Amino acid sequence: MASLFKKKTVDDIIREQSREMRSTQRQITRDRGALEKQEKQLEAEIKKMAKTGNMGACKILAKQLVQLRQQKCRTYAVSSKVTSMSTQTQVMNSQMKMAGAMATTAKTMQAVNKKMDPQKTLKTMQDFQKENMKMGMTEDMINDTLDDIFEGSGDEEESQDIVNQVLDEIGIEISGKMVKAPAAGKSLPGATSSKQANITDDEIERQLRALGVD
């Protein structure tokens, strides 16, 4: 019972109109088919009367044929009108829905604009941009500092390794000379000491030049 008193919406009305128009189109098509059938019958009757020489009957039937064809043409015009009305109704329905959607969107935008403070939003965006720039600068400084630390540490360690290697090689050569020195010093102690000093200095310089150390 409640559905009987329910108010019809625009969509309900449009659906009913569409059903009625489709029904009208089908009825027009059936009427046109009946007229075409009568047209063929009249043409056959006219031919039959013409063969018998009954010209009076031919004229009467010919007038009926003309009227019938005019009526058939009118069915095409009516069908075109019905189609146009159906299309126009659908277009109006689409426009109404679009207007409703625009109204809803406008209300939503108004509500958002009331809650949104343009100045506060602008300040928030500016603060975000500022902090983002600070973060980028801080990250660059940290990366540069770490690069300097690691690069400096590596160079220092490499330099120390080279120095240790040079000293080790020089120490080995000096130790070897010093081991041989006492054996030769039994006969000429003073001369041997002077020669050992000279050989040791020359040997050191040669080792340094061989290692590329000035």
mmCIF file of C-alpha atoms in Angstrom:
data_model
loop_
_atom_site.group_PDB
_atom_site.id
_atom_site.type_symbol
_atom_site.label_atom_id
_atom_site.label_comp_id
_atom_site.label_asym_id
_atom_site.label_seq_id
_atom_site.Cartn_x
_atom_site.Cartn_y
_atom_site.Cartn_z
ATOM 1 C CA MET A 1 0.000 0.000 0.000
ATOM 2 C CA ALA A 2 2.867 2.361 0.764
ATOM 3 C CA SER A 3 4.114 2.073 -2.818
ATOM 4 C CA LEU A 4 0.773 3.383 -4.119
ATOM 5 C CA PHE A 5 1.225 6.700 -2.303
ATOM 6 C CA LYS A 6 4.936 6.992 -2.977
ATOM 7 C CA LYS A 7 5.837 10.073 -4.967
ATOM 8 C CA LYS A 8 7.336 9.309 -8.351
ATOM 9 C CA THR A 9 10.798 10.566 -9.088
ATOM 10 C CA VAL A 10 11.952 12.111 -12.340
ATOM 11 C CA ASP A 11 13.648 8.860 -13.323
ATOM 12 C CA ASP A 12 10.402 6.955 -12.757
ATOM 13 C CA ILE A 13 8.469 9.385 -14.954
ATOM 14 C CA ILE A 14 11.083 9.211 -17.712
ATOM 15 C CA ARG A 15 11.057 5.410 -17.641
ATOM 16 C CA GLU A 16 7.274 5.394 -17.996
ATOM 17 C CA GLN A 17 7.440 7.830 -20.899
ATOM 18 C CA SER A 18 10.105 5.736 -22.587
ATOM 19 C CA ARG A 19 7.933 2.627 -22.300
ATOM 20 C CA GLU A 20 4.957 4.483 -23.758
ATOM 21 C CA MET A 21 6.999 5.814 -26.657
ATOM 22 C CA ARG A 22 8.404 2.385 -27.455
ATOM 23 C CA SER A 23 4.884 0.994 -27.396
ATOM 24 C CA THR A 24 3.746 3.798 -29.718
ATOM 25 C CA GLN A 25 6.600 3.058 -32.114
ATOM 26 C CA ARG A 26 5.667 -0.613 -32.246
ATOM 27 C CA GLN A 27 2.021 0.281 -32.924
ATOM 28 C CA ILE A 28 3.027 2.655 -35.732
ATOM 29 C CA THR A 29 5.177 -0.063 -37.270
ATOM 30 C CA ARG A 30 2.261 -2.516 -37.169
ATOM 31 C CA ASP A 31 -0.067 0.059 -38.746
ATOM 32 C CA ARG A 32 2.429 0.730 -41.507
ATOM 33 C CA GLY A 33 2.711 -2.971 -42.210
ATOM 34 C CA ALA A 34 -1.084 -3.224 -42.516
ATOM 35 C CA LEU A 35 -1.150 -0.247 -44.897
ATOM 36 C CA GLU A 36 1.539 -1.805 -47.057
ATOM 37 C CA LYS A 37 -0.496 -5.004 -47.224
ATOM 38 C CA GLN A 38 -3.590 -3.049 -48.312
ATOM 39 C CA GLU A 39 -1.468 -1.178 -50.847
ATOM 40 C CA LYS A 40 -0.432 -4.412 -52.517
ATOM 41 C CA GLN A 41 -4.024 -5.611 -52.573
ATOM 42 C CA LEU A 42 -5.229 -2.368 -54.212
ATOM 43 C CA GLU A 43 -2.485 -2.563 -56.812
ATOM 44 C CA ALA A 44 -3.550 -6.100 -57.634
ATOM 45 C CA GLU A 45 -7.232 -5.034 -57.877
ATOM 46 C CA ILE A 46 -6.359 -2.119 -60.154
ATOM 47 C CA LYS A 47 -4.444 -4.426 -62.487
ATOM 48 C CA LYS A 48 -7.332 -6.869 -62.489
ATOM 49 C CA MET A 49 -9.901 -4.174 -63.334
ATOM 50 C CA ALA A 50 -7.651 -2.756 -66.015
ATOM 51 C CA LYS A 51 -7.475 -6.156 -67.705
ATOM 52 C CA THR A 52 -11.269 -6.396 -67.751
ATOM 53 C CA GLY A 53 -11.572 -2.849 -69.115
ATOM 54 C CA ASN A 54 -13.459 -1.500 -66.078
ATOM 55 C CA MET A 55 -11.909 1.981 -66.072
ATOM 56 C CA GLY A 56 -14.415 3.435 -63.582
ATOM 57 C CA ALA A 57 -13.420 0.928 -60.929
ATOM 58 C CA CYS A 58 -9.759 1.537 -61.747
ATOM 59 C CA LYS A 59 -10.138 5.273 -61.056
ATOM 60 C CA ILE A 60 -11.884 4.675 -57.734
ATOM 61 C CA LEU A 61 -9.274 2.158 -56.634
ATOM 62 C CA ALA A 62 -6.498 4.485 -57.779
ATOM 63 C CA LYS A 63 -7.847 7.280 -55.540
ATOM 64 C CA GLN A 64 -7.941 4.871 -52.618
ATOM 65 C CA LEU A 65 -4.345 3.859 -53.373
ATOM 66 C CA VAL A 66 -3.217 7.489 -53.352
ATOM 67 C CA GLN A 67 -4.916 8.130 -50.007
ATOM 68 C CA LEU A 68 -3.452 4.944 -48.558
ATOM 69 C CA ARG A 69 0.062 5.900 -49.636
ATOM 70 C CA GLN A 70 -0.369 9.355 -48.111
ATOM 71 C CA GLN A 71 -1.466 7.760 -44.868
ATOM 72 C CA LYS A 72 1.589 5.496 -44.950
ATOM 73 C CA CYS A 73 3.835 8.531 -45.408
ATOM 74 C CA ARG A 74 2.196 10.140 -42.378
ATOM 75 C CA THR A 75 3.150 7.111 -40.289
ATOM 76 C CA TYR A 76 6.810 7.818 -41.080
ATOM 77 C CA ALA A 77 6.362 11.437 -39.961
ATOM 78 C CA VAL A 78 4.669 10.358 -36.714
ATOM 79 C CA SER A 79 7.400 7.801 -36.051
ATOM 80 C CA SER A 80 10.028 10.484 -36.553
ATOM 81 C CA LYS A 81 8.242 12.776 -34.091
ATOM 82 C CA VAL A 82 8.046 10.046 -31.466
ATOM 83 C CA THR A 83 11.756 9.297 -31.853
ATOM 84 C CA SER A 84 12.574 13.000 -31.539
ATOM 85 C CA MET A 85 10.479 13.310 -28.375
ATOM 86 C CA SER A 86 12.178 10.279 -26.836
ATOM 87 C CA THR A 87 15.617 11.668 -27.617
ATOM 88 C CA GLN A 88 14.693 15.080 -26.241
ATOM 89 C CA THR A 89 13.429 13.518 -23.022
ATOM 90 C CA GLN A 90 16.682 11.607 -22.562
ATOM 91 C CA VAL A 91 18.710 14.764 -23.195
ATOM 92 C CA MET A 92 16.666 16.700 -20.638
ATOM 93 C CA ASN A 93 17.163 13.918 -18.111
ATOM 94 C CA SER A 94 20.929 13.991 -18.679
ATOM 95 C CA GLN A 95 20.975 17.761 -18.260
ATOM 96 C CA MET A 96 19.010 17.510 -15.018
ATOM 97 C CA LYS A 97 21.433 14.919 -13.655
ATOM 98 C CA MET A 98 24.390 17.066 -14.645
ATOM 99 C CA ALA A 99 22.821 20.087 -12.937
ATOM 100 C CA GLY A 100 22.258 18.021 -9.800
ATOM 101 C CA ALA A 101 25.857 16.840 -9.809
ATOM 102 C CA MET A 102 27.090 20.417 -10.240
ATOM 103 C CA ALA A 103 24.908 21.570 -7.337
ATOM 104 C CA THR A 104 26.286 18.822 -5.087
ATOM 105 C CA THR A 105 29.845 19.681 -6.087
ATOM 106 C CA ALA A 106 29.249 23.372 -5.417
ATOM 107 C CA LYS A 107 27.927 22.613 -1.926
ATOM 108 C CA THR A 108 30.932 20.414 -1.188
ATOM 109 C CA MET A 109 33.334 23.100 -2.374
ATOM 110 C CA GLN A 110 31.576 25.711 -0.243
ATOM 111 C CA ALA A 111 31.868 23.502 2.838
ATOM 112 C CA VAL A 112 35.574 22.893 2.187
ATOM 113 C CA ASN A 113 36.254 26.592 1.597
ATOM 114 C CA LYS A 114 34.565 27.488 4.885
ATOM 115 C CA LYS A 115 36.811 25.110 6.823
ATOM 116 C CA MET A 116 39.977 25.982 4.911
ATOM 117 C CA ASP A 117 41.991 29.082 5.866
ATOM 118 C CA PRO A 118 43.916 30.292 2.778
ATOM 119 C CA GLN A 119 46.530 32.160 4.831
ATOM 120 C CA LYS A 120 47.123 29.176 7.087
ATOM 121 C CA THR A 121 47.376 26.837 4.118
ATOM 122 C CA LEU A 122 49.883 29.142 2.417
ATOM 123 C CA LYS A 123 51.992 29.372 5.585
ATOM 124 C CA THR A 124 51.954 25.589 5.954
ATOM 125 C CA MET A 125 53.187 25.155 2.386
ATOM 126 C CA GLN A 126 55.930 27.753 2.904
ATOM 127 C CA ASP A 127 57.063 26.089 6.154
ATOM 128 C CA PHE A 128 57.167 22.727 4.433
ATOM 129 C CA GLN A 129 59.282 24.131 1.606
ATOM 130 C CA LYS A 130 61.665 25.791 4.074
ATOM 131 C CA GLU A 131 62.129 22.663 6.192
ATOM 132 C CA ASN A 132 62.579 20.560 3.085
ATOM 133 C CA MET A 133 65.392 22.848 1.918
ATOM 134 C CA LYS A 134 67.024 22.686 5.365
ATOM 135 C CA MET A 135 66.890 18.917 5.343
ATOM 136 C CA GLY A 136 68.507 18.810 1.913
ATOM 137 C CA MET A 137 71.311 21.165 2.972
ATOM 138 C CA THR A 138 71.936 19.200 6.180
ATOM 139 C CA GLU A 139 72.111 15.947 4.265
ATOM 140 C CA ASP A 140 74.614 17.430 1.795
ATOM 141 C CA MET A 141 76.818 18.724 4.637
ATOM 142 C CA ILE A 142 76.783 15.353 6.402
ATOM 143 C CA ASN A 143 77.666 13.521 3.200
ATOM 144 C CA ASP A 144 80.531 15.925 2.443
ATOM 145 C CA THR A 145 81.904 15.577 5.985
ATOM 146 C CA LEU A 146 81.759 11.791 5.863
ATOM 147 C CA ASP A 147 83.464 11.777 2.470
ATOM 148 C CA ASP A 148 86.286 13.987 3.808
ATOM 149 C CA ILE A 149 86.724 11.789 6.882
ATOM 150 C CA PHE A 150 86.892 8.541 4.972
ATOM 151 C CA GLU A 151 89.082 9.942 2.211
ATOM 152 C CA GLY A 152 91.512 11.551 4.717
ATOM 153 C CA SER A 153 91.723 8.402 6.796
ATOM 154 C CA GLY A 154 92.476 6.310 3.750
ATOM 155 C CA ASP A 155 95.248 8.640 2.535
ATOM 156 C CA GLU A 156 96.876 8.742 5.956
ATOM 157 C CA GLU A 157 96.824 4.968 6.308
ATOM 158 C CA GLU A 158 98.230 4.513 2.810
ATOM 159 C CA SER A 159 101.028 7.028 3.476
ATOM 160 C CA GLN A 160 101.884 5.338 6.775
ATOM 161 C CA ASP A 161 102.024 1.947 5.049
ATOM 162 C CA ILE A 162 104.493 3.305 2.474
ATOM 163 C CA VAL A 163 106.696 4.838 5.185
ATOM 164 C CA ASN A 164 106.666 1.624 7.202
ATOM 165 C CA GLN A 165 107.571 -0.373 4.118
ATOM 166 C CA VAL A 166 110.485 1.945 3.320
ATOM 167 C CA LEU A 167 111.754 1.846 6.889
ATOM 168 C CA ASP A 168 111.441 -1.918 7.028
ATOM 169 C CA GLU A 169 113.413 -2.362 3.819
ATOM 170 C CA ILE A 170 116.065 0.116 4.934
ATOM 171 C CA GLY A 171 116.273 -1.534 8.327
ATOM 172 C CA ILE A 172 116.746 -4.930 6.739
ATOM 173 C CA GLU A 173 119.584 -3.641 4.536
ATOM 174 C CA ILE A 174 121.255 -1.838 7.434
ATOM 175 C CA SER A 175 121.023 -4.906 9.634
ATOM 176 C CA GLY A 176 122.631 -6.980 6.914
ATOM 177 C CA LYS A 177 125.545 -4.546 6.582
ATOM 178 C CA MET A 178 125.991 -4.322 10.324
ATOM 179 C CA VAL A 179 126.189 -8.091 10.633
ATOM 180 C CA LYS A 180 129.019 -8.210 8.102
ATOM 181 C CA ALA A 181 130.887 -5.241 9.595
ATOM 182 C CA PRO A 182 132.543 -6.919 12.639
ATOM 183 C CA ALA A 183 134.158 -9.636 10.489
ATOM 184 C CA ALA A 184 135.881 -7.106 8.313
ATOM 185 C CA GLY A 185 136.837 -4.920 11.284
ATOM 186 C CA LYS A 186 139.353 -7.349 12.764
ATOM 187 C CA SER A 187 142.230 -6.046 10.650
ATOM 188 C CA LEU A 188 141.230 -2.383 10.078
ATOM 189 C CA PRO A 189 138.823 -1.163 12.716
ATOM 190 C CA GLY A 190 139.069 2.553 11.965
ATOM 191 C CA ALA A 191 138.938 2.235 8.186
ATOM 192 C CA THR A 192 136.163 -0.274 8.343
ATOM 193 C CA SER A 193 133.960 2.007 10.435
ATOM 194 C CA SER A 194 134.378 4.874 7.987
ATOM 195 C CA LYS A 195 133.672 2.667 4.977
ATOM 196 C CA GLN A 196 130.650 1.149 6.684
ATOM 197 C CA ALA A 197 129.209 4.602 7.307
ATOM 198 C CA ASN A 198 129.729 5.566 3.671
ATOM 199 C CA ILE A 199 128.176 2.355 2.369
ATOM 200 C CA THR A 200 125.264 2.680 4.696
ATOM 201 C CA ASP A 201 124.415 6.226 3.548
ATOM 202 C CA ASP A 202 124.738 5.293 -0.109
ATOM 203 C CA GLU A 203 122.635 2.235 0.396
ATOM 204 C CA ILE A 204 119.941 4.264 2.122
ATOM 205 C CA GLU A 205 119.819 6.782 -0.709
ATOM 206 C CA ARG A 206 119.690 3.998 -3.294
ATOM 207 C CA GLN A 207 116.806 2.321 -1.484
ATOM 208 C CA LEU A 208 114.928 5.608 -1.261
ATOM 209 C CA ARG A 209 115.417 6.324 -4.972
ATOM 210 C CA ALA A 210 114.298 2.811 -5.852
ATOM 211 C CA LEU A 211 111.092 3.345 -3.875
ATOM 212 C CA GLY A 212 110.519 6.780 -5.381
ATOM 213 C CA VAL A 213 111.070 8.652 -2.118
ATOM 214 C CA ASP A 214 113.119 11.865 -2.416
#
